[in-house]
XYZ file of C-alpha atoms in Angstrom:
397
model
C 3.877 8.410 -13.858
C 1.750 8.077 -10.744
C -1.149 10.414 -10.224
C -0.164 10.937 -6.598
C 2.125 13.931 -6.249
C 3.928 12.685 -3.170
C 5.219 9.560 -4.891
C 6.540 10.980 -8.136
C 9.214 8.669 -9.474
C 11.546 11.228 -10.928
C 14.472 12.544 -8.931
C 13.648 16.068 -7.937
C 16.140 18.662 -9.018
C 18.237 20.668 -6.591
C 21.823 21.457 -5.684
C 22.303 18.176 -3.859
C 20.952 16.066 -6.724
C 24.317 16.352 -8.499
C 25.996 14.365 -5.736
C 24.650 10.821 -5.611
C 26.029 10.356 -2.108
C 23.688 13.014 -0.801
C 19.890 12.671 -0.486
C 17.585 14.082 -3.108
C 14.984 16.681 -2.286
C 12.342 13.966 -2.323
C 14.293 11.818 0.147
C 14.836 14.786 2.460
C 11.190 15.806 2.162
C 9.896 12.369 3.093
C 12.398 12.028 5.934
C 11.363 15.404 7.338
C 7.696 14.511 6.999
C 8.132 11.161 8.739
C 10.037 12.686 11.635
C 7.965 15.828 12.114
C 5.730 16.038 15.186
C 3.284 18.323 13.331
C 1.941 17.766 9.829
C -1.326 18.538 8.078
C -1.652 14.975 6.798
C -0.050 11.614 7.551
C -0.071 9.945 4.161
C -0.005 6.300 5.136
C 1.295 5.075 1.783
C 4.569 6.913 2.476
C 4.994 5.312 5.902
C 7.520 2.513 6.496
C 6.292 -0.937 5.507
C 6.267 -2.030 9.144
C 3.703 0.675 9.905
C 1.595 -0.105 6.836
C 1.243 -3.716 7.914
C -0.291 -2.681 11.244
C -3.405 -1.547 9.378
C -4.506 -5.171 9.082
C -4.608 -5.513 12.868
C -8.143 -4.135 12.545
C -9.161 -6.662 9.890
C -11.167 -8.750 12.343
C -13.483 -5.808 12.980
C -14.585 -5.600 9.327
C -14.686 -9.232 8.193
C -14.865 -12.720 9.655
C -11.280 -13.910 9.507
C -12.369 -17.512 9.963
C -13.827 -17.408 6.466
C -11.844 -18.947 3.619
C -9.608 -16.473 1.825
C -10.657 -15.064 -1.526
C -9.849 -16.839 -4.769
C -10.266 -14.922 -8.014
C -12.690 -12.382 -6.601
C -14.934 -14.242 -4.175
C -15.057 -14.072 -0.366
C -13.881 -10.777 1.082
C -13.653 -9.226 -2.389
C -17.343 -9.940 -2.978
C -18.135 -8.484 0.445
C -16.329 -5.286 -0.525
C -18.185 -5.132 -3.841
C -21.543 -5.445 -2.072
C -20.546 -2.735 0.394
C -19.679 -0.338 -2.422
C -22.873 -1.066 -4.351
C -24.853 -0.364 -1.184
C -23.092 2.940 -0.565
C -23.744 4.137 -4.115
C -27.193 2.677 -4.509
C -26.243 0.725 -7.634
C -27.268 -2.770 -8.616
C -23.719 -4.095 -8.471
C -20.031 -3.239 -8.203
C -16.782 -4.865 -9.310
C -13.398 -4.715 -7.637
C -10.414 -3.787 -9.845
C -6.712 -3.726 -8.979
C -6.347 -0.242 -10.526
C -8.544 2.663 -11.517
C -6.827 2.838 -14.897
C -8.164 -0.619 -15.687
C -11.599 0.018 -14.167
C -12.266 3.093 -16.276
C -10.992 1.615 -19.505
C -13.236 -1.390 -19.005
C -16.266 0.745 -18.130
C -15.899 3.022 -21.122
C -15.100 0.140 -23.448
C -18.337 -1.539 -22.377
C -20.304 1.674 -22.913
C -18.715 2.175 -26.337
C -19.920 -1.267 -27.352
C -23.431 -0.423 -26.245
C -23.632 3.063 -27.764
C -21.709 2.197 -30.909
C -19.525 5.286 -30.446
C -15.944 4.993 -29.091
C -15.576 8.764 -28.546
C -15.231 9.741 -24.878
C -15.698 13.436 -24.103
C -13.502 14.537 -21.227
C -11.422 17.383 -19.870
C -7.779 17.618 -21.058
C -6.704 17.668 -17.395
C -8.537 14.415 -16.696
C -6.494 11.563 -15.276
C -6.518 9.406 -18.445
C -5.238 12.323 -20.512
C -2.440 13.314 -18.131
C -1.226 10.171 -16.402
C -2.138 7.044 -18.365
C 0.142 7.157 -21.445
C -2.744 7.338 -23.923
C -4.170 4.082 -22.604
C -7.683 4.810 -23.889
C -6.542 4.880 -27.508
C -3.546 2.549 -27.279
C -5.190 -0.260 -25.323
C -8.964 0.051 -25.421
C -9.818 1.446 -28.846
C -11.420 4.548 -27.360
C -11.094 8.035 -28.825
C -10.774 10.825 -26.267
C -12.181 14.198 -27.358
C -11.421 17.265 -25.286
C -14.434 19.315 -24.332
C -12.924 22.480 -22.810
C -9.516 23.904 -21.949
C -10.728 25.962 -18.991
C -9.496 24.842 -15.534
C -12.960 23.655 -14.495
C -15.503 21.013 -15.394
C -17.362 21.578 -18.686
C -20.589 23.552 -18.637
C -23.965 22.341 -19.884
C -23.704 24.637 -22.915
C -20.269 23.239 -23.792
C -21.653 19.716 -23.617
C -24.785 20.600 -25.554
C -22.942 22.524 -28.275
C -19.916 20.254 -28.707
C -19.162 19.958 -32.399
C -18.992 16.161 -32.732
C -20.896 13.136 -31.420
C -19.616 11.215 -28.414
C -20.836 8.035 -26.818
C -19.837 8.844 -23.240
C -19.141 11.924 -21.151
C -16.532 11.320 -18.452
C -16.498 13.784 -15.554
C -13.646 13.713 -13.025
C -15.084 14.670 -9.636
C -13.184 16.511 -8.312
C -10.957 17.622 -11.200
C -7.639 17.123 -9.431
C -5.185 18.898 -11.729
C -7.344 22.028 -11.880
C -7.193 22.323 -8.085
C -9.543 19.568 -6.872
C -12.432 21.661 -8.158
C -16.099 20.741 -8.371
C -19.110 22.340 -10.025
C -22.144 23.292 -7.987
C -24.860 20.666 -7.658
C -27.049 22.626 -10.059
C -24.217 22.872 -12.610
C -23.532 19.154 -12.342
C -27.150 18.164 -12.877
C -27.383 20.507 -15.866
C -24.269 18.976 -17.432
C -25.670 15.478 -16.963
C -28.991 16.543 -18.479
C -27.144 18.041 -21.469
C -25.335 14.752 -22.060
C -28.613 12.878 -21.864
C -30.067 15.213 -24.496
C -27.284 13.995 -26.779
C -28.080 10.368 -25.919
C -24.662 9.925 -24.326
C -23.961 7.937 -21.195
C -22.348 9.646 -18.207
C -19.437 8.106 -16.339
C -17.993 9.634 -13.159
C -14.258 9.373 -12.618
C -14.850 9.466 -8.888
C -11.427 8.456 -7.613
C -11.991 11.062 -4.887
C -15.784 11.084 -4.982
C -15.857 9.979 -1.372
C -15.012 13.501 -0.153
C -17.488 15.356 -2.405
C -20.542 15.023 -0.177
C -19.735 18.116 1.880
C -19.447 20.371 -1.177
C -22.577 19.062 -2.872
C -24.600 18.724 0.315
C -25.800 15.348 -0.965
C -25.135 11.732 0.074
C -23.000 9.438 -2.068
C -26.044 7.578 -3.332
C -27.637 10.740 -4.712
C -24.404 11.923 -6.343
C -23.745 8.553 -7.959
C -27.371 8.375 -9.045
C -26.721 11.080 -11.649
C -24.307 8.848 -13.582
C -24.635 5.616 -15.505
C -21.458 4.283 -13.894
C -19.009 5.405 -11.241
C -15.383 4.517 -10.504
C -13.922 5.058 -7.049
C -10.460 4.554 -5.587
C -9.788 2.937 -2.234
C -6.380 4.474 -1.522
C -6.719 8.141 -2.444
C -9.142 9.012 0.348
C -9.484 5.869 2.416
C -5.804 4.945 2.978
C -6.229 1.405 1.647
C -3.317 -0.468 0.102
C -4.712 0.109 -3.383
C -7.597 -1.060 -5.493
C -10.660 0.463 -7.082
C -14.293 -0.324 -7.780
C -16.677 0.194 -10.660
C -20.333 0.590 -9.684
C -23.348 0.561 -11.983
C -26.110 -1.598 -13.491
C -25.809 -5.355 -12.972
C -25.539 -6.059 -16.702
C -22.662 -3.585 -17.085
C -20.816 -4.994 -14.074
C -21.211 -8.554 -15.343
C -19.678 -7.545 -18.662
C -16.992 -5.510 -16.876
C -15.907 -8.576 -14.901
C -15.411 -10.479 -18.151
C -13.196 -7.661 -19.449
C -11.434 -7.480 -16.087
C -10.348 -11.060 -16.677
C -9.196 -10.274 -20.220
C -7.198 -7.272 -19.002
C -5.396 -9.417 -16.422
C -7.192 -7.922 -13.445
C -8.751 -11.080 -12.054
C -6.027 -11.506 -9.441
C -5.745 -14.822 -7.578
C -5.943 -13.283 -4.083
C -6.607 -9.704 -3.067
C -7.518 -10.092 0.594
C -4.960 -7.605 2.048
C -6.178 -4.845 -0.279
C -9.849 -5.723 0.153
C -9.548 -5.799 3.934
C -7.698 -2.480 3.968
C -10.483 -0.970 1.844
C -13.164 -2.212 4.249
C -11.175 -0.740 7.132
C -10.952 2.572 5.281
C -14.701 2.611 4.693
C -15.234 2.166 8.419
C -12.509 4.490 9.684
C -11.963 7.239 7.153
C -15.185 7.617 5.168
C -17.216 9.016 8.102
C -14.470 11.583 8.831
C -14.049 13.022 5.344
C -16.640 15.823 5.740
C -14.771 16.984 8.857
C -11.508 17.065 6.909
C -13.143 19.135 4.161
C -14.496 21.666 6.635
C -11.116 21.991 8.328
C -9.348 22.355 4.976
C -11.327 25.568 4.511
C -10.023 26.815 7.864
C -6.467 25.883 6.863
C -6.746 27.580 3.470
C -8.033 30.834 4.964
C -5.305 30.863 7.614
C -2.655 30.126 4.984
C -3.687 33.198 3.018
C -3.524 35.352 6.127
C -0.117 33.990 7.145
C 1.495 34.317 3.717
C 0.230 37.888 3.460
C 1.456 38.754 6.953
C 4.832 37.267 6.063
C 5.217 39.797 3.265
C 4.860 37.742 0.100
C 4.047 40.126 -2.764
C 1.849 37.572 -4.560
C 0.488 34.089 -3.939
C -2.617 32.092 -4.671
C -4.559 29.588 -2.601
C -6.815 27.745 -5.020
C -9.700 27.336 -4.585
C -9.990 30.060 -1.965
C -12.538 27.903 -0.165
C -11.469 24.320 -0.963
C -14.103 22.073 -2.489
C -12.537 18.974 -0.898
C -9.842 18.404 1.732
C -7.117 19.038 -0.880
C -6.177 22.294 -2.609
C -3.331 24.097 -4.349
C -0.922 26.856 -3.334
C 0.814 28.879 -6.069
C 3.928 31.000 -5.487
C 5.992 33.292 -7.779
C 9.283 31.451 -7.232
C 11.172 28.633 -8.930
C 10.133 25.215 -7.684
C 13.652 24.334 -6.497
C 13.833 27.456 -4.339
C 10.464 26.909 -2.691
C 11.088 23.192 -2.151
C 14.401 23.854 -0.426
C 12.836 26.436 1.887
C 9.914 24.156 2.728
C 12.205 21.234 3.534
C 14.601 23.332 5.609
C 11.688 24.726 7.607
C 10.408 21.207 8.259
C 13.853 19.925 9.238
C 14.546 22.832 11.605
C 11.130 23.331 13.208
C 9.499 19.900 13.114
C 6.414 21.517 11.593
C 5.510 20.562 8.031
C 3.247 23.046 6.315
C 4.052 22.032 2.728
C 4.790 18.307 2.615
C 4.403 17.715 -1.111
C 6.419 18.175 -4.272
C 6.561 21.634 -5.866
C 5.842 21.643 -9.593
C 7.301 24.277 -11.952
C 4.556 25.972 -13.959
C 6.578 28.552 -15.861
C 9.500 30.916 -15.303
C 9.507 31.837 -11.637
C 6.176 30.120 -10.936
C 5.413 26.905 -9.053
C 2.631 25.229 -7.134
C 2.062 22.428 -4.648
C -0.881 20.475 -3.328
C -1.896 20.740 0.312
C -3.678 17.790 1.910
C -5.625 17.996 5.175
C -6.355 14.774 7.056
C -6.820 13.737 10.674
C -3.415 15.091 11.723
C -4.425 18.504 10.393
C -7.357 18.679 12.798
C -4.828 19.329 15.559
C -3.876 22.646 13.919
C -5.813 25.750 14.890
C -6.162 28.636 12.483
C -3.552 30.438 14.561
C -1.110 27.564 14.212
C -1.463 27.633 10.433
C -1.078 31.422 10.263
C 2.082 31.290 12.372
C 3.664 28.538 10.260
C 2.701 30.275 7.007
C 4.107 33.606 8.157
C 7.400 31.978 9.165
C 7.577 30.147 5.825
C 6.970 33.378 3.898
C 9.759 35.157 5.736
C 12.153 32.288 5.100
C 11.252 32.328 1.429
C 11.821 36.060 1.119
C 15.259 35.688 2.710
C 16.175 32.801 0.419
C 14.984 34.554 -2.723
């Protein structure tokens, strides 16, 4: 299953799902999102292919298109690797087709160096939730779960963990817990605790790009805490795909050998590499602005849902740590999804564009993303849309 909520592969349940001639909730949701004049985020990967291809019209602004195309990782791919290493202040970086592969390779290399295949991580971490036990089934690693709380582990939990581990993997932000981050002081203490145990520290930084606002530190300083860092090019930067592993030159050299063994040394990757370079130029500088506006959106959502009369709801975190956050409601997922889609279809305003997940009897949640399109919304706009949604939901329930 994909880790991106908006592209879940399963057919979403609902009254119309029983009739194959009628669109599923997912199909209606995407259609409403595409046609809506007002959304909080335009997720480019859900756009029609014709629109996605227009991204490469800017390729000439990020790379000399008279250069020979890449072959097995040279050319524009090498240029992207150097750009990433420069941003994170590391000796080197390696391009990977997927983050799943990048992290397995990184942690496999560290296991060989530490002599310990145990990887301490959170049970909500991406490899534990979305990768079909790839660590143990493919790479000979042994995941050990450090805490069950919906937050990153504390320094005491790392220091007092009951068994040895060779690497500590920290997902920053921890997506499935609500895109949450520790404070800078908490993060440095956790890293120090791992060092006391002679463990290496690896950052699952798929969304690390947008963490600078929360930490109040540049990417180079954040990455400098870890021994290695993985980042994604599509989750924040709207690239076609791809990932990078950044760290010491000796690690990256070994990682490239394993990349080849894992089948990741792709013949040509220039469309993805170019789209990543475009994202670094276009989106990366804007991410702090998105994070700040997400806090405005979250506060206005709370006010609007309360004014609309909902007896209980939760915006989590109350002040988002990144430009993504969760909204929890005490209704079945099918009910909330239908109301959200109908509101989008009838008003042309999409407040909740993503899938609603059931989390228990009469309880569901969704993820809210704020991107450049969301900057057009004032706090008043969000409050008005949230109040209207709440009233619709109360009528439907």
